[in-house]
Amino acid sequence: MIKPYFIFEITPECDFDCIYCYNVWKEKPDYQQKTLKVEEIKELFSKILEETEIEGITITGGEPLLYENLLEVIRFFKQKNIKVGLTTHGTLLDEIKIKNLIEAGVSYFEISLDALNPEIYTKLTNDNQLDKVKKTILSIKKHNAFLTISTIISKLNIEEIPQIIDFSFAFSADYISLNRFIPGGTGKKNEAKLLPTAKELKTVLDIANQKAKKYGQNINISVPIEDCIISRKNYPNLNFGTCMCGVKKWLIDSVGNLRSCEQNTQIIGNIFEQNFENLANSEVSVNFRKNNLKINCKTCNLFLSCGGGCRFVR
């Protein structure tokens, strides 16, 4: 069995209201929302560890810093020798919290930064704390923690991407993650004004490729893009991924349900009730792994490179 990597939505609560948010409960109001107690989280992951080693866990939400006993959960993961990352919008962090999180076991931070223009930042996030995010990024690097700056690629912030890359390099970010907008959650109703065209994507990638070479900066294109739309060979300085959802990467929500990824609303089953390995090899999981083929993907010699891209974009 492939050693799994989990995205853990520790809480559905969030104090932002981003217009591109992909959280599935924003799309399905009847999606079960609950926050597990610390002991329940320990029980959940101990059950998985009885079956398999865990390569790592990225704690997300909602906004994970709103989970009251976050440090205790992170300490538990550290005791189990699990690498822990934290994805956050960054406005709730300060020097002391960053220090405490690192000591508890956080080995890397992923901070969302979608614009440096305050008006565009507010338009995307419905929040006006951009300066606080910048200070958080500086504080994380002062503590020598591993940092990824994560940016959504949308119609509204395409002109911001070059400045964000410059900023990230200047602030010593270890990685920049450029994520093509995926129309899910709240983002589904904003698809027309957010989803970039292939031409717009190419423009962003051209600039990112040039800057990656200039700075020697690691830039990940995190949401897989079909090679028939974007030819990867034209961007040798960028790191492209393929979809590992439902293979190596899995998502566990705040009630213990297993899903194949952040964008997929389909629940495979609940880990409190069934073994992870059985769920990972269930008919639902197998069908998910098989269904990322367009008609022409079956005969395309580029499929092994891109994996068919992200099935939730098309």
XYZ file of C-alpha atoms in Angstrom:
314
model
C 0.000 0.000 0.000
C 1.265 3.482 -0.889
C 2.029 5.478 2.236
C -0.791 8.066 2.404
C -0.542 11.830 2.800
C -3.599 13.435 4.397
C -5.195 16.851 4.125
C -7.059 17.260 7.415
C -9.906 19.781 7.561
C -9.741 20.190 11.310
C -12.599 22.702 11.458
C -15.171 24.096 9.013
C -15.029 27.470 10.775
C -13.409 30.400 8.983
C -13.301 34.140 9.596
C -12.717 34.914 5.908
C -15.285 34.789 3.110
C -13.137 34.261 -0.001
C -15.087 34.380 -3.255
C -13.001 31.506 -4.652
C -13.300 29.217 -1.587
C -13.565 25.551 -2.602
C -14.782 24.169 0.772
C -17.444 21.633 -0.154
C -19.894 22.711 2.558
C -20.131 26.102 0.808
C -21.550 24.204 -2.158
C -23.613 21.675 -0.187
C -25.351 23.355 2.776
C -26.479 19.936 4.042
C -22.873 18.678 4.272
C -22.289 17.556 7.856
C -20.261 20.105 9.824
C -18.878 19.336 13.240
C -15.596 19.749 15.096
C -14.028 16.677 16.671
C -12.598 16.795 20.180
C -8.865 16.248 20.605
C -9.354 12.712 21.922
C -11.519 11.867 18.927
C -8.828 13.134 16.548
C -6.236 11.012 18.364
C -8.512 7.990 18.088
C -9.104 8.634 14.376
C -5.449 8.836 13.375
C -4.358 6.083 15.772
C -6.807 3.827 13.955
C -5.161 4.679 10.617
C -1.684 4.155 12.082
C -2.659 0.612 13.050
C -2.957 -0.093 9.299
C -0.252 2.000 7.692
C 2.434 4.613 8.198
C 1.418 8.187 7.394
C 3.798 10.199 5.237
C 2.478 13.541 6.439
C -0.529 15.665 7.334
C -1.422 19.172 6.237
C -3.871 20.752 8.667
C -6.353 23.062 7.020
C -9.958 24.133 7.420
C -11.847 26.382 7.294
C -9.186 28.269 9.179
C -7.243 25.782 11.353
C -6.091 28.419 13.831
C -9.707 28.719 14.988
C -9.489 25.185 16.404
C -9.052 25.759 20.136
C -6.721 22.836 20.923
C -4.626 22.935 17.772
C -1.273 22.731 19.590
C -2.284 19.539 21.388
C -3.260 17.906 18.090
C 0.053 18.918 16.507
C 2.006 17.558 19.494
C 0.187 14.245 19.077
C 1.175 14.038 15.407
C 4.773 14.879 16.314
C 4.815 12.096 18.925
C 3.721 9.711 16.159
C 6.613 10.924 13.944
C 4.244 12.447 11.405
C 5.387 15.481 9.438
C 2.892 18.318 9.978
C 2.127 21.327 7.812
C -0.308 24.170 8.425
C -2.326 25.984 5.755
C -3.700 29.351 6.893
C -4.616 32.816 5.673
C -2.076 34.080 8.192
C -3.920 36.920 9.912
C -4.295 35.062 13.230
C -0.563 34.390 13.620
C 1.965 36.411 15.582
C 5.547 35.839 16.769
C 4.537 33.887 19.878
C 2.009 31.677 18.076
C 4.494 30.894 15.312
C 7.128 29.937 17.875
C 4.653 27.732 19.756
C 3.483 26.018 16.581
C 7.042 25.227 15.508
C 7.911 23.875 18.953
C 4.733 21.754 18.911
C 5.732 20.145 15.636
C 4.775 22.259 12.598
C 7.509 21.776 10.022
C 6.123 24.031 7.308
C 3.603 26.808 6.793
C 1.513 27.515 3.726
C 0.237 31.096 3.674
C -2.387 32.341 1.220
C -1.427 35.542 -0.595
C -3.607 36.323 -3.597
C -2.743 39.974 -4.227
C -0.471 42.777 -3.083
C -2.931 45.416 -4.213
C -5.172 45.972 -1.145
C -8.304 46.501 -3.262
C -7.861 43.253 -5.181
C -6.939 41.378 -1.995
C -10.155 42.584 -0.347
C -12.211 41.781 -3.444
C -10.964 38.194 -3.371
C -11.034 37.550 0.382
C -13.586 40.035 1.751
C -10.912 40.972 4.300
C -8.628 43.971 4.628
C -5.713 42.581 6.657
C -3.142 42.343 3.864
C -0.462 44.114 5.935
C -0.946 41.537 8.700
C -0.344 38.715 6.219
C 2.899 40.349 5.084
C 4.070 40.641 8.692
C 3.202 36.983 9.305
C 5.280 35.901 6.304
C 8.255 37.899 7.604
C 7.833 36.438 11.104
C 7.755 32.861 9.813
C 11.049 33.327 8.008
C 12.564 35.011 11.068
C 11.998 31.669 12.794
C 13.655 29.856 9.858
C 10.520 27.813 9.216
C 9.788 26.298 5.824
C 7.357 28.554 3.973
C 5.180 28.161 0.898
C 3.286 31.191 -0.380
C 0.125 29.977 -2.080
C -1.656 32.021 -4.736
C -4.848 31.369 -6.648
C -4.670 32.108 -10.379
C -7.881 33.870 -11.350
C -9.050 36.521 -13.772
C -9.109 39.081 -10.955
C -5.470 38.793 -9.881
C -3.535 37.768 -13.005
C -1.706 41.101 -13.099
C -0.719 40.583 -9.452
C 1.192 37.321 -10.023
C 4.534 38.904 -11.100
C 4.609 41.125 -8.010
C 3.686 38.217 -5.737
C 6.596 36.184 -7.124
C 8.972 39.135 -6.590
C 7.652 39.591 -3.058
C 7.966 35.883 -2.253
C 11.567 35.797 -3.415
C 12.411 38.963 -1.459
C 10.891 37.431 1.699
C 12.810 34.145 1.204
C 9.812 31.878 0.599
C 10.987 28.315 0.030
C 8.250 27.617 -2.484
C 5.585 29.490 -4.386
C 2.455 27.524 -5.179
C 0.401 28.826 -8.105
C -3.029 27.211 -8.075
C -5.372 27.449 -11.039
C -8.820 28.463 -9.792
C -11.150 25.480 -9.428
C -14.898 26.217 -9.526
C -16.106 24.532 -6.356
C -17.670 25.681 -3.109
C -18.328 29.430 -3.110
C -16.175 29.647 -6.218
C -18.786 27.803 -8.246
C -21.135 30.774 -8.301
C -18.225 33.091 -9.159
C -16.824 30.928 -11.974
C -17.520 33.427 -14.770
C -15.466 36.186 -13.184
C -12.685 33.976 -11.786
C -11.884 31.089 -14.161
C -8.886 32.028 -16.333
C -8.773 31.155 -20.017
C -5.997 28.990 -21.482
C -4.456 32.149 -22.933
C -4.447 33.846 -19.525
C -2.900 30.752 -17.930
C -0.137 30.755 -20.530
C 0.588 34.413 -19.812
C 0.968 33.689 -16.086
C 3.128 30.621 -16.692
C 5.383 32.494 -19.135
C 6.082 35.130 -16.492
C 6.473 32.576 -13.703
C 8.888 30.518 -15.801
C 11.062 33.566 -16.475
C 11.117 34.612 -12.840
C 11.804 31.078 -11.600
C 14.900 31.058 -13.799
C 15.949 34.578 -12.820
C 15.654 33.990 -9.057
C 16.305 30.262 -8.858
C 12.934 30.171 -7.123
C 10.942 26.954 -6.667
C 7.521 27.539 -8.209
C 4.964 24.733 -8.135
C 1.960 24.575 -10.454
C -0.079 22.696 -7.910
C -3.373 22.082 -9.709
C -2.641 19.697 -12.603
C -3.145 21.168 -16.072
C -3.752 19.023 -19.151
C -0.685 18.886 -21.368
C -2.891 19.324 -24.419
C -3.812 22.784 -23.081
C -0.466 23.808 -21.583
C 2.678 22.143 -22.917
C 4.936 21.581 -19.928
C 8.052 21.448 -22.059
C 7.635 25.194 -22.686
C 8.088 25.889 -18.971
C 11.250 24.033 -17.912
C 11.758 26.115 -14.776
C 8.371 25.322 -13.235
C 7.408 22.257 -11.196
C 4.282 20.628 -12.597
C 2.436 17.917 -10.735
C -0.032 15.228 -11.707
C -3.158 14.260 -9.777
C -2.357 11.953 -6.861
C -5.765 12.342 -5.244
C -7.282 9.040 -4.248
C -3.908 7.366 -4.799
C -1.418 8.879 -2.390
C -3.186 12.047 -1.276
C -6.450 11.837 0.656
C -8.677 14.211 2.601
C -10.230 13.704 6.011
C -12.911 16.186 7.001
C -13.817 17.518 10.435
C -16.097 14.572 11.259
C -13.755 11.803 10.087
C -15.131 11.294 6.590
C -12.666 10.286 3.881
C -12.756 12.034 0.494
C -10.384 11.815 -2.446
C -9.488 15.520 -2.412
C -10.477 19.010 -1.290
C -12.729 19.659 -4.289
C -14.628 16.373 -4.292
C -17.949 16.473 -2.433
C -18.314 12.661 -2.550
C -17.768 10.949 0.797
C -16.117 7.543 0.488
C -16.917 6.556 4.061
C -16.151 7.360 7.672
C -12.867 6.194 9.204
C -14.439 5.754 12.630
C -16.700 3.134 11.061
C -14.462 1.491 8.427
C -10.775 0.788 7.898
C -8.835 3.269 5.801
C -7.407 0.545 3.561
C -10.862 -0.822 2.804
C -12.126 2.664 1.947
C -9.053 3.408 -0.191
C -9.730 0.252 -2.215
C -13.509 0.556 -2.295
C -15.535 0.721 -5.499
C -15.989 4.482 -5.021
C -12.224 5.041 -4.785
C -11.411 2.762 -7.708
C -13.994 4.497 -9.900
C -12.580 7.887 -8.957
C -9.105 6.805 -10.014
C -10.436 5.588 -13.343
C -12.640 8.516 -14.300
C -10.064 11.197 -15.109
C -10.009 10.335 -18.787
C -11.568 12.466 -21.488
C -12.441 10.504 -24.611
C -9.162 11.462 -26.287
C -7.082 10.891 -23.120
C -7.171 7.129 -23.641
C -4.993 7.352 -26.727
C -3.006 10.481 -25.815
C 0.732 9.956 -25.393
C 0.816 12.930 -22.998
C -1.477 11.325 -20.417
C 1.352 9.905 -18.303
C 2.738 13.438 -17.991
C -0.385 15.301 -16.880
C -2.699 12.515 -15.699
C -5.578 14.230 -17.479
C -5.318 17.388 -15.378
C -7.811 18.250 -12.643
C -11.204 16.711 -13.276
C -12.936 19.454 -11.275
C -11.900 22.260 -13.646
C -13.529 20.937 -16.782
